[in-house]
Amino acid sequence: LALSPDGKHIAGGSRDGYVRVWDLATGTLLCFRRYDGHVVDGSDCDACSRRPPVDAVAYEPDGSSILFICGCLIYECDPGDLQPRRVEKAPFGDNDIVRSMALSREHMAAGLEGGEVLILDSTTYALLREIGAHVDAVNGLSFSPDGSRLVSASDDRSACVWDVSSGDCLLLLLE
């Protein structure tokens, strides 16, 4: 689930492969699109051979695009109609399940079901750093306004504040 930077829209993904955008003031469904299993570069991946869920959705900080991860692909879409502008193979394993994501001007963070947090370049989607953050699924991620810190929350009942440039845990919060 993601709130647009202007606070006017909510975008969400679902287990059935749909991405939807609603008007926050009226609750009106503005657009939706279903993303099915797919093929990239002539080959398919394990995650894409079945209908993968869309668990991770985020708006670009300037609101110009909605990004989401479905199976092994990163989609960049028009927020008005969810038409894909760019589709790239994600730089992680075909069997990795992404449960959360966040965007800053320079980075994308992806929280995996296995507890890892991946830091990607927000332009090229190249993997910059992998953080063995938690022992269970990472279900929440949020960047600080300047993008220098990342907060992760996990099913292991912990949250951590990370320094994005070093990957160091600055603060661990336990239940």
mmCIF file of C-alpha atoms in Angstrom:
data_model
loop_
_atom_site.group_PDB
_atom_site.id
_atom_site.type_symbol
_atom_site.label_atom_id
_atom_site.label_comp_id
_atom_site.label_asym_id
_atom_site.label_seq_id
_atom_site.Cartn_x
_atom_site.Cartn_y
_atom_site.Cartn_z
ATOM 1 C CA LEU A 1 0.000 0.000 0.000
ATOM 2 C CA ALA A 2 1.370 3.439 -0.876
ATOM 3 C CA LEU A 3 0.177 7.011 -0.468
ATOM 4 C CA SER A 4 0.947 9.389 -3.326
ATOM 5 C CA PRO A 5 3.342 12.244 -2.450
ATOM 6 C CA ASP A 6 0.533 14.798 -2.903
ATOM 7 C CA GLY A 7 -1.702 12.804 -0.541
ATOM 8 C CA LYS A 8 -4.506 12.447 -3.099
ATOM 9 C CA HIS A 9 -4.251 8.778 -4.093
ATOM 10 C CA ILE A 10 -3.592 5.345 -2.635
ATOM 11 C CA ALA A 11 -2.022 2.538 -4.676
ATOM 12 C CA GLY A 12 -2.172 -1.064 -3.564
ATOM 13 C CA GLY A 13 -1.249 -4.495 -4.779
ATOM 14 C CA SER A 14 -2.918 -7.787 -3.985
ATOM 15 C CA ARG A 15 -2.311 -11.511 -3.858
ATOM 16 C CA ASP A 16 -4.343 -12.025 -7.045
ATOM 17 C CA GLY A 17 -1.902 -9.970 -9.145
ATOM 18 C CA TYR A 18 -3.936 -6.751 -9.284
ATOM 19 C CA VAL A 19 -2.655 -3.218 -8.744
ATOM 20 C CA ARG A 20 -5.298 -0.609 -7.936
ATOM 21 C CA VAL A 21 -5.345 3.169 -7.452
ATOM 22 C CA TRP A 22 -8.046 4.939 -5.420
ATOM 23 C CA ASP A 23 -8.943 8.584 -4.898
ATOM 24 C CA LEU A 24 -8.335 9.267 -1.199
ATOM 25 C CA ALA A 25 -11.018 11.970 -0.872
ATOM 26 C CA THR A 26 -13.870 9.947 -2.389
ATOM 27 C CA GLY A 27 -12.734 6.326 -2.148
ATOM 28 C CA THR A 28 -13.370 5.945 -5.880
ATOM 29 C CA LEU A 29 -11.379 3.265 -7.686
ATOM 30 C CA LEU A 30 -9.579 5.224 -10.410
ATOM 31 C CA CYS A 31 -7.828 2.417 -12.247
ATOM 32 C CA PHE A 32 -6.702 -1.178 -11.906
ATOM 33 C CA ARG A 33 -4.643 -3.644 -13.895
ATOM 34 C CA ARG A 34 -3.887 -7.340 -13.474
ATOM 35 C CA TYR A 35 -0.356 -8.622 -13.920
ATOM 36 C CA ASP A 36 -0.012 -12.318 -14.713
ATOM 37 C CA GLY A 37 2.939 -14.663 -15.015
ATOM 38 C CA HIS A 38 5.332 -13.392 -17.656
ATOM 39 C CA VAL A 39 8.479 -13.993 -19.646
ATOM 40 C CA VAL A 40 11.543 -11.738 -19.683
ATOM 41 C CA ASP A 41 14.424 -11.994 -22.148
ATOM 42 C CA GLY A 42 13.005 -15.221 -23.577
ATOM 43 C CA SER A 43 13.011 -17.159 -20.305
ATOM 44 C CA ASP A 44 10.596 -17.437 -17.438
ATOM 45 C CA CYS A 45 11.395 -17.649 -13.751
ATOM 46 C CA ASP A 46 9.887 -19.842 -11.028
ATOM 47 C CA ALA A 47 8.096 -16.898 -9.408
ATOM 48 C CA CYS A 48 6.522 -15.894 -12.717
ATOM 49 C CA SER A 49 5.333 -19.352 -13.789
ATOM 50 C CA ARG A 50 2.311 -18.893 -11.553
ATOM 51 C CA ARG A 51 0.313 -15.734 -10.933
ATOM 52 C CA PRO A 52 2.599 -13.865 -8.521
ATOM 53 C CA PRO A 53 1.176 -11.548 -5.887
ATOM 54 C CA VAL A 54 1.838 -7.824 -5.902
ATOM 55 C CA ASP A 55 2.826 -7.236 -2.274
ATOM 56 C CA ALA A 56 5.181 -4.303 -2.799
ATOM 57 C CA VAL A 57 4.034 -0.949 -4.222
ATOM 58 C CA ALA A 58 5.560 2.533 -3.950
ATOM 59 C CA TYR A 59 5.272 5.960 -5.553
ATOM 60 C CA GLU A 60 8.292 7.785 -6.944
ATOM 61 C CA PRO A 61 9.066 10.666 -4.540
ATOM 62 C CA ASP A 62 7.883 13.163 -7.166
ATOM 63 C CA GLY A 63 4.686 11.180 -7.874
ATOM 64 C CA SER A 64 5.527 10.684 -11.552
ATOM 65 C CA SER A 65 5.377 6.872 -11.429
ATOM 66 C CA ILE A 66 4.160 3.946 -9.392
ATOM 67 C CA LEU A 67 6.656 1.132 -8.978
ATOM 68 C CA PHE A 68 5.860 -2.372 -7.893
ATOM 69 C CA ILE A 69 7.468 -5.772 -7.849
ATOM 70 C CA CYS A 70 5.577 -8.754 -9.222
ATOM 71 C CA GLY A 71 7.433 -12.047 -9.294
ATOM 72 C CA CYS A 72 10.932 -11.372 -10.631
ATOM 73 C CA LEU A 73 10.070 -8.083 -12.362
ATOM 74 C CA ILE A 74 10.142 -4.439 -11.366
ATOM 75 C CA TYR A 75 7.399 -2.434 -13.065
ATOM 76 C CA GLU A 76 7.409 1.331 -13.466
ATOM 77 C CA CYS A 77 3.915 2.507 -14.412
ATOM 78 C CA ASP A 78 1.942 5.619 -15.202
ATOM 79 C CA PRO A 79 -0.038 6.469 -12.040
ATOM 80 C CA GLY A 80 -3.076 7.487 -14.097
ATOM 81 C CA ASP A 81 -3.718 4.202 -15.912
ATOM 82 C CA LEU A 82 -1.060 1.762 -14.606
ATOM 83 C CA GLN A 83 0.274 1.302 -18.132
ATOM 84 C CA PRO A 84 3.848 -0.024 -17.819
ATOM 85 C CA ARG A 85 6.517 2.440 -18.958
ATOM 86 C CA ARG A 86 9.410 0.182 -18.056
ATOM 87 C CA VAL A 87 9.750 -3.454 -16.994
ATOM 88 C CA GLU A 88 13.070 -4.803 -15.742
ATOM 89 C CA LYS A 89 14.212 -8.139 -14.348
ATOM 90 C CA ALA A 90 14.892 -7.652 -10.660
ATOM 91 C CA PRO A 91 18.477 -8.270 -9.470
ATOM 92 C CA PHE A 92 17.570 -10.949 -6.953
ATOM 93 C CA GLY A 93 16.731 -14.626 -7.021
ATOM 94 C CA ASP A 94 13.751 -15.981 -8.900
ATOM 95 C CA ASN A 95 12.464 -17.597 -5.720
ATOM 96 C CA ASP A 96 12.834 -14.500 -3.524
ATOM 97 C CA ILE A 97 9.452 -13.137 -2.501
ATOM 98 C CA VAL A 98 9.344 -9.371 -2.045
ATOM 99 C CA ARG A 99 6.961 -8.359 0.744
ATOM 100 C CA SER A 100 7.646 -4.610 0.953
ATOM 101 C CA MET A 101 9.417 -1.776 -0.812
ATOM 102 C CA ALA A 102 10.259 1.894 -0.425
ATOM 103 C CA LEU A 103 11.728 4.550 -2.694
ATOM 104 C CA SER A 104 13.930 7.563 -2.142
ATOM 105 C CA ARG A 105 15.392 9.819 -4.820
ATOM 106 C CA GLU A 106 18.518 7.636 -5.072
ATOM 107 C CA HIS A 107 17.514 4.200 -3.757
ATOM 108 C CA MET A 108 14.896 1.500 -3.820
ATOM 109 C CA ALA A 109 14.642 -0.862 -0.868
ATOM 110 C CA ALA A 110 13.028 -4.292 -1.143
ATOM 111 C CA GLY A 111 12.102 -6.332 1.922
ATOM 112 C CA LEU A 112 12.156 -10.083 1.356
ATOM 113 C CA GLU A 113 10.147 -12.868 2.920
ATOM 114 C CA GLY A 114 13.401 -14.432 4.186
ATOM 115 C CA GLY A 115 14.282 -11.351 6.274
ATOM 116 C CA GLU A 116 16.779 -9.646 3.963
ATOM 117 C CA VAL A 117 16.622 -6.025 2.862
ATOM 118 C CA LEU A 118 18.029 -5.203 -0.568
ATOM 119 C CA ILE A 119 19.180 -1.699 -1.482
ATOM 120 C CA LEU A 120 18.999 -0.964 -5.225
ATOM 121 C CA ASP A 121 19.912 2.028 -7.341
ATOM 122 C CA SER A 122 16.581 3.747 -8.060
ATOM 123 C CA THR A 123 17.502 4.477 -11.691
ATOM 124 C CA THR A 124 19.248 1.298 -12.871
ATOM 125 C CA TYR A 125 17.794 -1.146 -10.297
ATOM 126 C CA ALA A 126 21.318 -2.499 -9.787
ATOM 127 C CA LEU A 127 21.818 -4.234 -6.459
ATOM 128 C CA LEU A 128 23.986 -2.016 -4.240
ATOM 129 C CA ARG A 129 23.781 -3.796 -0.893
ATOM 130 C CA GLU A 130 22.114 -6.731 0.808
ATOM 131 C CA ILE A 131 21.447 -6.457 4.511
ATOM 132 C CA GLY A 132 20.730 -9.603 6.528
ATOM 133 C CA ALA A 133 18.278 -7.564 8.500
ATOM 134 C CA HIS A 134 15.783 -9.888 10.170
ATOM 135 C CA VAL A 135 15.016 -13.543 10.792
ATOM 136 C CA ASP A 136 11.494 -13.357 9.327
ATOM 137 C CA ALA A 137 9.645 -11.508 6.542
ATOM 138 C CA VAL A 138 10.259 -7.766 6.152
ATOM 139 C CA ASN A 139 6.764 -6.307 5.828
ATOM 140 C CA GLY A 140 7.475 -2.593 6.164
ATOM 141 C CA LEU A 141 10.101 -0.204 4.836
ATOM 142 C CA SER A 142 10.359 3.578 4.922
ATOM 143 C CA PHE A 143 13.124 6.011 3.973
ATOM 144 C CA SER A 144 13.854 9.188 5.902
ATOM 145 C CA PRO A 145 13.015 12.373 3.949
ATOM 146 C CA ASP A 146 16.674 12.857 2.949
ATOM 147 C CA GLY A 147 17.098 9.158 2.029
ATOM 148 C CA SER A 148 20.033 8.585 4.361
ATOM 149 C CA ARG A 149 18.172 6.265 6.753
ATOM 150 C CA LEU A 150 15.877 3.304 6.193
ATOM 151 C CA VAL A 151 13.514 1.760 8.734
ATOM 152 C CA SER A 152 12.565 -1.901 8.365
ATOM 153 C CA ALA A 153 9.858 -3.792 10.254
ATOM 154 C CA SER A 154 9.572 -7.566 10.366
ATOM 155 C CA ASP A 155 7.359 -10.463 11.360
ATOM 156 C CA ASP A 156 10.153 -11.285 13.836
ATOM 157 C CA ARG A 157 8.651 -8.474 15.961
ATOM 158 C CA SER A 158 11.548 -6.084 15.493
ATOM 159 C CA ALA A 159 12.255 -2.876 13.644
ATOM 160 C CA CYS A 160 15.629 -1.464 12.713
ATOM 161 C CA VAL A 161 16.941 1.910 11.585
ATOM 162 C CA TRP A 162 19.688 1.490 8.969
ATOM 163 C CA ASP A 163 22.333 3.814 7.600
ATOM 164 C CA VAL A 164 21.753 3.416 3.854
ATOM 165 C CA SER A 165 25.322 4.184 2.755
ATOM 166 C CA SER A 166 27.042 1.767 5.158
ATOM 167 C CA GLY A 167 24.317 -0.797 5.842
ATOM 168 C CA ASP A 168 24.921 -0.439 9.583
ATOM 169 C CA CYS A 169 22.076 -0.892 12.050
ATOM 170 C CA LEU A 170 21.808 2.365 13.992
ATOM 171 C CA LEU A 171 18.934 1.359 16.253
ATOM 172 C CA LEU A 172 17.183 -1.950 16.920
ATOM 173 C CA LEU A 173 13.668 -1.825 18.340
ATOM 174 C CA LEU A 174 12.259 -4.954 19.946
ATOM 175 C CA GLU A 175 8.770 -5.636 21.168
#
